[in-house]
Amino acid sequence: MDEKAFQDYYPDDLSYCYGCGRLNEDGLQIKSYWEGDESVCRYRPRSYHTAVPGYVYGGLIASLIDCHGTGTAAGAMYRAEGRAMDTEPAYRFLTASLHVDYLKPTPIDGELEIRARVKEIKGRKVIVTSSLYVQGVECARGEVVAVQVPTEFLEALRQRGDGSD
Amino acid sequence: MDEKAFQDYYPDDLSYCYGCGRLNEDGLQIKSYWEGDESVCRYRPRSYHTAVPGYVYGGLIASLIDCHGTGTAAGAMYRAEGRAMDTEPAYRFLTASLHVDYLKPTPIDGELEIRARVKEIKGRKVIVTSSLYVQGVECARGEVVAVQVPTEFLEALRQRGDGSD
């Protein structure tokens, strides 16, 4: 199993995302890994990530599903092309749409496990479905439509600097 | 015009939500107000709320649409009953589902304005649609299905303490 997370392969100048950038010190710094055909992200919410007392804030859940989804989309695209994530060209995905169904209140005192699957790859678009579990109980379900960032836009972004503006 | 925001009427022990709780010092502390039939929330993203360089993190946008949506749902329910938000019984809403379409990258150096409308009130359920603008340009669109928290669950939550656990 690959010990590096999908996000560890992102170029430095594109690693300031609040959700998944390993260089964003104020962010969530999530990590995603393949486990067979599923990708998995585990995250322990902070005490301030509360909604109502004892339960996880829905916006955090949406954020995790979002970033784990775009990470999985990138991982899936490399896989589909049969190449490793540290090979060129670098792929990054942005979210075109995000949907989350909150099935039940999510307890804040456990580890959140988000398991995702690729539903469809069509051209530059990857659809990823996710379920969020706490101690094996499914608490939320999500779908992300991720779109590969065009190379020229990606290059323009990278020339803007380190993203910390 | 009412100078207090919807969230200023939430009871103290239910005011620790990361998105909209006025007592969550680590949170976003958003404020929502009526402007005619629309509700409006304005928020200036922090520098670390970045996605790719220069643009706002999608999870923040989802969070704002989520909390502004549940706040608007509460405001709308009081309005529908013709009573002020500081009257009993207190209403709070949780999110059953959240959908966000990211129409274009959202610049991080401007104020975000989320304008919401009530699409439907049906029993305990309120559907709220939103658009997010930066300097008048619509960058994202969202829909929240909010469900009124049953009184007995709300009371049980309030007996759990101050929500900071």
Coordinates of C-alpha atoms in Angstrom, one line a residue, chain A residues 13-14 16-19 24 26 47-55 57-59 62-63 66-67 95-102 105 108 153 157 160 163 165, chain B residues 13-14 16-19 24 26 47-55 57-59 62-63 66-67 94-102 105 153 157 160 163 165:
Chain A
D13 CA 2.2 26.0 -4.7
L14 CA -1.1 24.2 -4.9
Y16 CA -2.6 25.7 0.5
C17 CA -6.2 24.5 0.3
Y18 CA -8.0 25.0 3.6
G19 CA -9.3 21.5 3.5
N24 CA -2.1 25.4 5.2
D26 CA -4.8 26.8 9.7
S47 CA -13.9 20.3 20.0
Y48 CA -14.9 23.6 18.2
H49 CA -16.3 21.7 15.2
T50 CA -19.6 21.5 16.9
A51 CA -23.1 22.0 15.5
V52 CA -25.5 21.5 18.4
P53 CA -23.9 20.1 21.6
G54 CA -22.3 16.7 21.1
Y55 CA -22.6 16.6 17.3
Y57 CA -20.8 20.7 12.4
G58 CA -22.4 19.9 9.0
G59 CA -20.1 22.3 7.2
A62 CA -19.4 18.9 3.7
S63 CA -15.7 20.1 3.6
D66 CA -15.6 17.9 -0.9
C67 CA -11.8 17.6 -0.5
T95 CA -15.6 21.0 -7.4
A96 CA -18.4 21.7 -9.8
S97 CA -21.1 20.6 -7.5
L98 CA -21.4 19.1 -4.0
H99 CA -24.3 17.3 -2.5
V100 CA -24.6 16.0 1.1
D101 CA -27.4 14.1 2.8
Y102 CA -27.2 14.2 6.5
P105 CA -26.6 13.6 13.8
I108 CA -18.3 14.6 17.8
F153 CA -5.6 27.8 -15.7
L157 CA -2.6 29.9 -10.7
R160 CA 0.3 33.8 -8.8
G163 CA -1.6 30.8 -2.4
D165 CA -2.5 35.7 -0.1
Chain B
D13 CA -26.6 26.8 25.0
L14 CA -27.4 26.4 21.3
Y16 CA -21.8 27.1 19.8
C17 CA -22.2 26.1 16.2
Y18 CA -19.0 26.5 14.3
G19 CA -20.7 28.3 11.5
N24 CA -18.0 29.8 19.3
D26 CA -13.1 29.6 16.8
S47 CA -6.6 34.6 4.1
Y48 CA -6.3 30.9 5.0
H49 CA -9.8 30.2 3.5
T50 CA -8.1 29.5 0.2
A51 CA -8.7 26.7 -2.3
V52 CA -6.2 27.4 -5.1
P53 CA -4.3 30.6 -5.0
G54 CA -6.6 33.7 -5.0
Y55 CA -9.9 31.8 -4.7
Y57 CA -12.3 27.4 -0.4
G58 CA -15.5 25.6 -1.5
G59 CA -16.0 24.1 1.9
A62 CA -20.8 25.3 1.6
S63 CA -20.6 26.2 5.3
D66 CA -25.6 25.8 5.1
C67 CA -25.8 28.0 8.2
L94 CA -30.8 21.2 11.3
T95 CA -29.7 20.4 7.7
A96 CA -31.2 17.4 6.1
S97 CA -29.4 18.0 2.8
L98 CA -27.2 20.5 1.2
H99 CA -26.4 21.1 -2.4
V100 CA -24.0 23.6 -3.9
D101 CA -23.2 24.4 -7.5
Y102 CA -19.9 26.2 -7.9
P105 CA -14.0 30.4 -9.0
F153 CA -34.5 16.5 21.1
L157 CA -29.4 18.8 23.7
R160 CA -26.1 18.3 27.7
G163 CA -21.9 22.6 23.6
D165 CA -17.5 19.4 24.6

